[in-house]
CSV table of C-alpha atoms and ligand atoms in Angstrom, one decimal:
chain,number,residue,atom,x,y,z
A,1,MET,CA,13.3,-34.5,30.6
A,2,LYS,CA,9.9,-35.9,30.3
A,3,LYS,CA,8.6,-37.2,26.8
A,4,ASN,CA,5.7,-35.4,25.4
A,5,LEU,CA,7.2,-32.2,27.6
A,6,GLU,CA,5.2,-29.4,25.4
A,7,LYS,CA,2.0,-31.3,25.1
A,8,ILE,CA,1.6,-31.2,28.6
A,9,ILE,CA,2.5,-27.7,29.2
A,10,ILE,CA,0.1,-26.6,26.2
A,11,VAL,CA,-2.7,-28.9,28.4
A,12,LYS,CA,-2.2,-27.1,31.7
A,13,ALA,CA,-2.1,-23.6,29.9
A,14,LYS,CA,-6.0,-24.8,28.7
A,15,GLU,CA,-6.7,-26.2,32.3
A,16,LEU,CA,-5.2,-22.5,33.5
A,17,GLY,CA,-7.9,-21.0,31.6
A,18,ALA,CA,-6.2,-20.0,27.9
A,19,SER,CA,-8.1,-20.2,25.0
A,20,LEU,CA,-4.9,-21.3,22.6
A,21,ALA,CA,-1.3,-21.7,23.7
A,22,GLY,CA,1.7,-22.5,21.6
A,23,ILE,CA,5.7,-22.9,21.8
A,24,ALA,CA,8.3,-21.1,20.0
A,25,ARG,CA,12.1,-21.3,20.2
A,26,ILE,CA,13.5,-17.6,21.3
A,27,GLU,CA,16.3,-18.0,18.7
A,28,ASP,CA,13.3,-17.7,15.9
A,29,LEU,CA,11.9,-15.1,17.4
A,30,LYS,CA,14.9,-12.8,17.5
A,31,ALA,CA,15.0,-13.5,14.1
A,32,SER,CA,11.2,-12.8,13.5
A,33,LYS,CA,10.2,-9.2,11.5
A,34,SER,CA,9.6,-7.3,14.6
A,35,PHE,CA,12.9,-7.3,15.8
A,36,ALA,CA,14.4,-6.0,12.8
A,37,ILE,CA,11.7,-3.2,12.8
A,38,TYR,CA,12.0,-2.1,15.8
A,39,ARG,CA,15.3,-1.9,15.9
A,40,LYS,CA,15.2,1.0,14.0
A,41,ALA,CA,11.9,2.5,15.0
A,42,PRO,CA,11.1,1.6,18.0
A,43,PHE,CA,8.0,2.4,19.7
A,44,TYR,CA,9.6,3.4,23.1
A,45,GLU,CA,12.2,5.8,23.6
A,46,GLU,CA,13.6,3.5,26.3
A,47,TYR,CA,14.9,1.2,23.8
A,48,ASP,CA,18.3,1.2,22.9
A,49,GLN,CA,19.1,0.7,19.5
A,50,ASP,CA,22.9,0.8,19.6
A,51,SER,CA,22.8,-2.2,22.3
A,52,GLU,CA,24.7,-5.6,21.2
A,53,ASN,CA,22.1,-7.5,23.3
A,54,TYR,CA,18.9,-8.2,20.8
A,55,PHE,CA,16.7,-6.3,23.7
A,56,GLU,CA,18.0,-4.1,26.3
A,57,PHE,CA,16.3,-1.3,27.7
A,58,GLU,CA,17.3,1.0,31.0
A,59,GLY,CA,17.5,-2.3,33.8
A,60,PHE,CA,16.4,-5.4,31.1
A,61,LYS,CA,18.2,-7.7,29.4
A,62,TRP,CA,17.2,-10.8,27.8
A,63,ASN,CA,18.7,-13.9,29.6
A,64,GLU,CA,20.7,-16.5,27.2
A,65,GLU,CA,19.5,-19.2,29.3
A,66,HIS,CA,15.9,-18.9,27.7
A,67,LYS,CA,15.4,-21.2,24.9
A,68,SER,CA,11.7,-21.0,24.5
A,69,VAL,CA,8.5,-19.1,24.7
A,70,LEU,CA,5.3,-20.2,25.7
A,71,VAL,CA,2.5,-17.9,24.2
A,72,TRP,CA,-1.2,-18.2,25.0
A,73,ALA,CA,-4.6,-16.4,24.1
A,74,LEU,CA,-7.4,-15.5,26.2
A,75,VAL,CA,-10.4,-15.1,23.9
A,76,HIS,CA,-11.7,-11.2,23.7
A,77,PRO,CA,-15.9,-11.5,23.0
A,78,ALA,CA,-17.5,-8.9,21.9
A,79,SER,CA,-19.8,-8.7,24.5
A,80,GLU,CA,-17.2,-8.4,26.9
A,81,PRO,CA,-15.4,-5.5,26.2
A,82,ALA,CA,-14.7,-4.4,29.4
A,83,LEU,CA,-11.9,-6.8,29.2
A,84,ASP,CA,-9.8,-4.2,26.9
A,85,TRP,CA,-10.3,-1.1,29.3
A,86,TRP,CA,-7.7,0.8,31.1
A,87,SER,CA,-7.8,1.5,34.5
A,88,MET,CA,-4.7,2.6,36.8
A,89,LYS,CA,-6.8,0.7,39.4
A,90,VAL,CA,-7.1,-2.5,37.9
A,91,PRO,CA,-4.2,-5.3,38.6
A,92,GLY,CA,-2.6,-5.5,35.5
A,93,PHE,CA,-4.1,-2.5,34.2
A,94,THR,CA,-7.0,-4.2,32.3
A,95,PRO,CA,-9.3,-6.7,33.7
A,96,GLY,CA,-8.2,-9.0,30.7
A,97,ASN,CA,-4.5,-8.4,31.2
A,98,ARG,CA,-5.3,-9.0,35.5
A,99,VAL,CA,-6.7,-12.5,34.6
A,100,MET,CA,-3.8,-13.5,32.0
A,101,ARG,CA,-1.5,-12.0,34.7
A,102,SER,CA,-2.8,-14.5,37.3
A,103,GLN,CA,-2.6,-17.4,34.9
A,104,SER,CA,1.1,-16.1,34.1
A,105,LYS,CA,2.0,-17.0,37.8
A,106,GLN,CA,-0.2,-20.2,38.2
A,107,LEU,CA,1.9,-21.2,35.0
A,108,ARG,CA,5.4,-20.0,35.8
A,109,THR,CA,5.0,-21.7,39.4
A,110,TRP,CA,3.8,-25.0,38.1
A,111,LEU,CA,6.4,-25.4,35.4
A,112,GLY,CA,9.2,-25.0,38.2
A,113,GLU,CA,7.5,-26.9,40.8
A,114,GLU,CA,6.6,-29.9,38.5
A,115,LEU,CA,8.6,-29.9,35.6
A,116,GLY,CA,12.1,-28.4,36.8
A,117,ILE,CA,11.8,-25.4,34.6
A,118,LYS,CA,13.4,-22.2,35.6
A,119,ALA,CA,10.5,-19.7,33.9
A,120,LEU,CA,10.0,-15.5,33.4
A,121,SER,CA,6.5,-14.3,33.4
A,122,LEU,CA,7.2,-11.4,30.7
A,123,PRO,CA,5.4,-8.7,31.4
A,124,TYR,CA,3.2,-6.8,28.5
A,125,GLN,CA,5.3,-3.8,28.1
A,126,ILE,CA,8.0,-4.2,25.2
A,127,GLU,CA,10.7,-1.7,27.7
A,128,PHE,CA,9.8,-3.3,30.9
A,129,GLY,CA,11.5,-7.0,29.4
A,130,GLY,CA,8.3,-8.3,27.5
A,131,THR,CA,8.5,-9.4,23.7
A,132,PHE,CA,6.5,-9.5,20.3
A,133,LEU,CA,3.8,-11.6,21.6
A,134,LYS,CA,2.0,-11.2,17.8
A,135,ASP,CA,5.2,-13.0,16.1
A,136,SER,CA,5.7,-15.3,19.6
A,137,ALA,CA,1.9,-16.3,18.5
A,138,VAL,CA,2.8,-16.7,14.9
A,139,LEU,CA,6.0,-19.3,15.5
A,140,ALA,CA,3.9,-21.4,17.8
A,141,GLY,CA,1.2,-21.9,15.4
A,142,LEU,CA,-1.5,-20.1,17.0
A,143,GLY,CA,-2.7,-18.1,13.8
A,144,VAL,CA,-1.2,-15.4,11.6
A,145,ILE,CA,-0.9,-11.8,11.1
A,146,GLY,CA,-3.9,-10.3,9.3
A,147,LYS,CA,-4.1,-7.0,6.8
A,148,HIS,CA,-5.1,-5.7,10.0
A,149,ASN,CA,-1.4,-6.4,11.6
A,150,LEU,CA,-2.7,-8.4,14.3
A,151,LEU,CA,-2.9,-12.1,14.9
A,152,VAL,CA,-5.9,-14.2,13.2
A,153,THR,CA,-6.4,-17.4,14.7
A,154,PRO,CA,-8.5,-20.1,13.0
A,155,GLU,CA,-10.8,-21.0,16.3
A,156,TYR,CA,-11.4,-17.1,17.3
A,157,GLY,CA,-10.5,-14.8,14.5
A,158,THR,CA,-8.7,-11.8,16.0
A,159,ARG,CA,-10.4,-11.3,19.1
A,160,VAL,CA,-7.7,-12.6,21.7
A,161,ARG,CA,-5.2,-11.3,23.8
A,162,LEU,CA,-1.9,-12.8,24.1
A,163,ARG,CA,0.7,-13.2,26.8
A,164,GLY,CA,4.0,-14.7,27.0
A,165,ILE,CA,6.5,-17.2,29.5
A,166,PHE,CA,10.2,-17.2,28.9
A,167,MET,CA,11.5,-21.1,29.4
A,168,GLU,CA,15.1,-22.4,30.2
A,169,ALA,CA,14.5,-25.3,28.2
A,170,GLU,CA,15.4,-26.3,24.6
A,171,LEU,CA,11.3,-27.3,23.3
A,172,GLU,CA,10.2,-28.1,20.3
A,173,PRO,CA,7.9,-25.5,18.6
A,174,THR,CA,4.4,-26.3,17.7
A,175,GLY,CA,3.9,-23.9,14.9
A,176,LEU,CA,3.7,-22.9,12.2
A,177,ILE,CA,0.1,-23.3,10.5
A,178,ASP,CA,-1.2,-23.0,6.8
A,179,PHE,CA,-4.1,-20.4,7.3
A,180,ASP,CA,-4.1,-17.4,4.3
A,181,PRO,CA,-7.6,-16.0,5.7
A,182,CYS,CA,-7.1,-13.0,4.3
A,183,GLN,CA,-6.2,-14.1,0.6
A,184,ASP,CA,-10.3,-13.6,-0.8
A,185,CYS,CA,-11.2,-11.2,2.1
A,186,ASP,CA,-12.3,-7.6,0.4
A,187,MET,CA,-10.7,-6.3,3.9
A,188,PRO,CA,-13.4,-4.8,5.6
A,189,CYS,CA,-10.5,-4.1,9.0
A,190,HIS,CA,-8.9,-0.9,6.6
A,191,ARG,CA,-12.0,0.0,6.0
A,192,ALA,CA,-13.4,-0.2,9.8
A,193,CYS,CA,-10.2,2.3,10.5
A,194,PRO,CA,-11.7,5.9,11.7
A,195,ARG,CA,-7.5,7.1,10.7
A,196,GLU,CA,-7.6,5.6,8.1
A,197,ALA,CA,-4.3,4.2,9.3
A,198,PHE,CA,-4.1,1.6,6.1
A,199,GLN,CA,-4.6,4.2,3.6
A,200,ASN,CA,-1.2,2.7,2.0
A,201,GLY,CA,-2.0,-0.8,2.3
A,202,SER,CA,-0.2,-1.5,5.5
A,203,PHE,CA,-0.1,-0.3,9.1
A,204,ASN,CA,0.6,2.7,10.2
A,205,ARG,CA,1.7,3.2,13.7
A,206,VAL,CA,1.3,6.6,13.6
A,207,LEU,CA,-2.2,7.2,12.7
A,208,CYS,CA,-3.3,4.4,14.7
A,209,LYS,CA,-1.5,5.8,18.3
A,210,GLN,CA,-3.4,9.3,17.5
A,211,GLU,CA,-6.8,7.8,17.8
A,212,ASN,CA,-5.7,5.8,20.7
A,213,ASP,CA,-3.8,8.6,22.1
A,214,LYS,CA,-7.2,10.3,22.0
A,215,ARG,CA,-9.0,7.7,23.2
A,216,ASP,CA,-6.3,8.2,26.1
A,217,ALA,CA,-7.7,11.6,27.2
A,218,ASP,CA,-11.0,10.3,26.7
A,219,VAL,CA,-12.1,9.4,30.5
A,220,TYR,CA,-14.7,7.9,32.0
A,221,ILE,CA,-15.3,7.7,35.5
A,222,LEU,CA,-17.3,3.7,35.7
A,223,ASP,CA,-18.6,1.8,38.8
A,224,GLY,CA,-15.9,-0.7,40.2
A,225,SER,CA,-18.6,-3.4,39.5
A,226,ILE,CA,-17.6,-3.2,35.8
A,227,MET,CA,-14.0,-3.4,36.0
A,228,GLY,CA,-13.5,-5.6,38.5
A,229,ILE,CA,-12.7,-3.8,41.4
A,230,ASP,CA,-14.1,-2.1,44.7
A,231,GLU,CA,-14.1,1.2,43.5
A,232,PRO,CA,-15.0,3.4,41.2
A,233,SER,CA,-12.1,4.3,38.7
A,234,GLU,CA,-11.6,6.3,35.6
A,235,VAL,CA,-11.2,4.2,32.7
A,236,THR,CA,-10.0,4.9,29.1
A,237,LYS,CA,-10.9,2.5,25.9
A,238,PRO,CA,-8.7,1.8,23.5
A,239,CYS,CA,-9.7,1.2,19.8
A,240,ARG,CA,-11.2,-2.3,18.0
A,241,PHE,CA,-12.4,-1.3,15.0
A,242,CYS,CA,-10.3,-3.0,13.0
A,243,GLU,CA,-10.3,-6.2,15.2
A,244,LEU,CA,-13.9,-6.3,15.7
A,245,ALA,CA,-14.3,-6.1,11.6
A,246,CYS,CA,-12.7,-9.1,10.6
A,247,PRO,CA,-14.9,-11.9,9.9
A,248,VAL,CA,-12.8,-14.6,10.8
A,249,ALA,CA,-14.2,-17.4,13.1
A,250,GLN,CA,-17.3,-14.8,13.8
A,251,ASP,CA,-19.8,-18.2,14.2
A,252,ASN,CA,-17.6,-19.4,17.2
A,253,ASP,CA,-20.3,-18.9,20.3
A,254,GLU,CA,-17.6,-17.3,22.4
A,255,LEU,CA,-17.1,-14.8,20.5
A,256,LYS,CA,-20.3,-12.9,20.4
B,1,B12,C1,3.0,-1.1,21.5
B,1,B12,C2,1.6,-2.1,21.4
B,1,B12,C3,0.9,-1.2,20.3
B,1,B12,C4,0.9,0.6,20.0
B,1,B12,C5,2.1,0.5,19.3
B,1,B12,C6,1.5,-0.6,17.9
B,1,B12,C7,2.5,-1.5,17.2
B,1,B12,N1,2.0,-2.2,16.3
B,1,B12,O1,3.3,-0.6,16.7
B,1,B12,C8,-0.5,1.0,19.5
B,1,B12,C9,-1.0,1.7,21.3
B,1,B12,C10,-0.6,2.3,18.5
B,1,B12,C11,-1.4,-0.8,19.8
B,1,B12,C12,-2.3,-0.6,19.0
B,1,B12,C13,-3.5,-1.7,19.3
B,1,B12,N2,-3.0,-2.9,19.8
B,1,B12,CO1,-1.1,-3.2,20.7
B,1,B12,N3,0.8,-3.9,21.3
B,1,B12,C14,1.2,-3.3,21.4
B,1,B12,C15,2.4,-4.2,22.2
B,1,B12,C16,2.5,-3.5,23.8
B,1,B12,C17,4.1,-4.3,21.8
B,1,B12,C18,4.4,-3.9,19.8
B,1,B12,C19,4.9,-3.8,19.1
B,1,B12,O2,5.8,-2.4,19.6
B,1,B12,N4,5.4,-4.5,17.9
B,1,B12,C20,6.4,-3.8,17.5
B,1,B12,C21,6.1,-3.7,16.1
B,1,B12,C22,7.5,-3.8,15.4
B,1,B12,O3,5.8,-4.9,15.4
B,1,B12,P1,4.0,-4.8,14.9
B,1,B12,O4,3.6,-3.6,14.1
B,1,B12,O5,3.3,-4.7,16.1
B,1,B12,O6,3.9,-6.0,14.0
B,1,B12,C23,4.7,-6.7,13.1
B,1,B12,C24,4.7,-8.1,13.1
B,1,B12,O7,2.9,-8.3,13.1
B,1,B12,C25,5.1,-9.1,12.9
B,1,B12,N5,4.9,-9.7,11.5
B,1,B12,C26,4.1,-9.2,10.3
B,1,B12,N6,4.0,-10.0,9.7
B,1,B12,C27,4.8,-11.1,10.1
B,1,B12,C28,5.0,-12.9,9.8
B,1,B12,C29,5.4,-13.6,10.6
B,1,B12,C30,5.9,-14.9,10.1
B,1,B12,C31,5.9,-13.1,12.0
B,1,B12,C32,6.6,-14.1,12.8
B,1,B12,C33,5.9,-12.0,11.9
B,1,B12,C34,5.3,-11.3,11.3
B,1,B12,O8,5.6,-7.8,11.5
B,1,B12,C35,5.3,-6.4,12.1
B,1,B12,C36,5.9,-5.6,11.8
B,1,B12,O9,5.6,-5.0,10.0
B,1,B12,C37,1.9,-5.4,21.6
B,1,B12,C38,1.8,-6.6,23.4
B,1,B12,C39,3.4,-7.3,22.8
B,1,B12,N7,4.3,-7.3,24.4
B,1,B12,O10,3.3,-7.6,22.3
B,1,B12,C40,0.1,-4.6,22.2
B,1,B12,C41,-1.0,-5.8,21.2
B,1,B12,C42,0.0,-5.9,19.9
B,1,B12,N8,-1.8,-5.0,20.7
B,1,B12,C43,-3.1,-5.7,20.7
B,1,B12,C44,-4.2,-4.6,20.1
B,1,B12,C45,-5.5,-5.7,20.8
B,1,B12,C46,-4.1,-3.6,19.9
B,1,B12,C47,-5.1,-2.3,19.4
B,1,B12,C48,-5.9,-3.4,18.8
B,1,B12,C49,-5.8,-2.0,20.6
B,1,B12,C50,-6.2,-2.7,21.7
B,1,B12,N9,-7.7,-2.5,21.9
B,1,B12,O11,-5.6,-2.9,22.7
B,1,B12,C51,-4.8,-1.8,18.4
B,1,B12,C52,-4.4,-2.5,17.2
B,1,B12,C53,-3.3,-2.1,16.4
B,1,B12,C54,-3.0,-2.8,15.0
B,1,B12,N10,-4.3,-2.7,14.1
B,1,B12,O12,-1.7,-3.0,14.9
B,1,B12,C55,-2.8,-7.0,21.0
B,1,B12,C56,-2.7,-7.5,19.8
B,1,B12,C57,-3.7,-9.0,20.0
B,1,B12,C58,-3.7,-9.3,18.3
B,1,B12,N11,-5.0,-10.1,18.3
B,1,B12,O13,-3.1,-9.7,17.8
B,1,B12,C59,-1.4,-7.3,21.8
B,1,B12,C60,-0.4,-8.2,21.6
B,1,B12,C61,-1.7,-6.6,23.4
B,1,B12,C62,-2.5,-8.1,24.4
B,1,B12,N12,-3.4,-7.4,24.6
B,1,B12,O14,-2.4,-9.2,23.6
B,1,B12,N13,-0.5,-1.6,20.3
B,2,SF4,S1,-10.9,-8.8,7.9
B,2,SF4,FE1,-10.1,-10.0,6.2
B,2,SF4,S2,-8.2,-8.9,5.3
B,2,SF4,FE2,-8.7,-8.0,7.3
B,2,SF4,S3,-7.6,-9.2,8.7
B,2,SF4,FE3,-9.5,-10.4,8.6
B,2,SF4,S4,-9.4,-12.0,7.3
B,2,SF4,FE4,-7.4,-10.6,6.6
B,3,SF4,S1,-7.0,0.1,16.5
B,3,SF4,FE1,-8.0,1.9,15.5
B,3,SF4,S2,-7.1,3.4,14.9
B,3,SF4,FE2,-5.5,1.8,15.2
B,3,SF4,S3,-5.5,0.5,13.1
B,3,SF4,FE3,-7.4,-0.5,14.1
B,3,SF4,S4,-9.1,1.0,13.9
B,3,SF4,FE4,-7.3,1.7,13.4
């Protein structure tokens, strides 16, 4: 196997447009917090809590040959809110996901053709065989989990979206990092929440979901040019208040 493979892969991910990229071990990911919690309280009904496999949904099972996960971030500046908006007519459902899906395909092909590494582009949704991208990102050293329950990175704060690829190669992890942005912060992220989802001090998924379900019902008809497609479509706008309130890296011009 080539030397500095991890570095070569990360450089390629950035060449293809990733704002940040890193690598984690799947063994470590299986031991991460989300797995333990999800097993007890899955978000999606399709999850099989009794399965012996760590992760098995109807028709989806983790392949034991996958040893490492490549995880990368795409910056979502406040000035480009449409990156996060959902439309059934947009491939990948949001303009941001559309870009990341394309990056994923290019990376997977390159891994196979140039490095001989078999890889799997992960879907966004856990129930379709995806994985916990925030945990992957922490283990790969992209950032840490903030008090708003989201990834915070030194370079872009929390204004990033994530994507991952499983690889059939034992690679060296690129994390963890020593970074503690929440320590002296007075938590504007908690105060910004319209549902008071942090009223007990930590993230309450039910309250957050209530807000996002309401937003799912508030449909806007928007011109195709806004969503990067040829025709108007029905669009919904998920909540970002806690994310946008986080002051980390706000002086980075790429975020404005
Ligand atoms: C289902 C889902 C939702 C659901 C349920 C959320 C939930 N957290 O349970 C709903 C619809 C409510 C939701 C809301 C939002 N989501 Co969401 N969501 C997802 C999805 C598809 C799966 C997340 C999941 O089920 N996690 C399982 C549960 C158990 O874990 P968790 O609560 O998320 O958090 C765990 C970690 O933080 C971990 N953890 C904590 N400390 C530590 C320390 C270490 C060392 C490690 C390893 C782990 C770890 O333990 C926590 C459990 O306590 C992911 C995409 C993906 N495939 O990962 C996106 C994702 C997490 N969402 C994202 C975003 C941006 C949002 C929203 C801002 C809405 C929006 N504009 O898109 C809000 C934010 C809510 C919040 N404050 O957390 C981004 C996060 C990006 C980032 N910077 O972190 C993701 C990664 C999608 C993406 N496009 O990149 N989401
Ligand atoms: S606003 Fe402050 S407490 Fe909240 S995630 Fe950002 S740094 Fe942490
Ligand atoms: S996404 Fe909105 S509703 Fe959910 S926790 Fe953040 S601010 Fe609250």
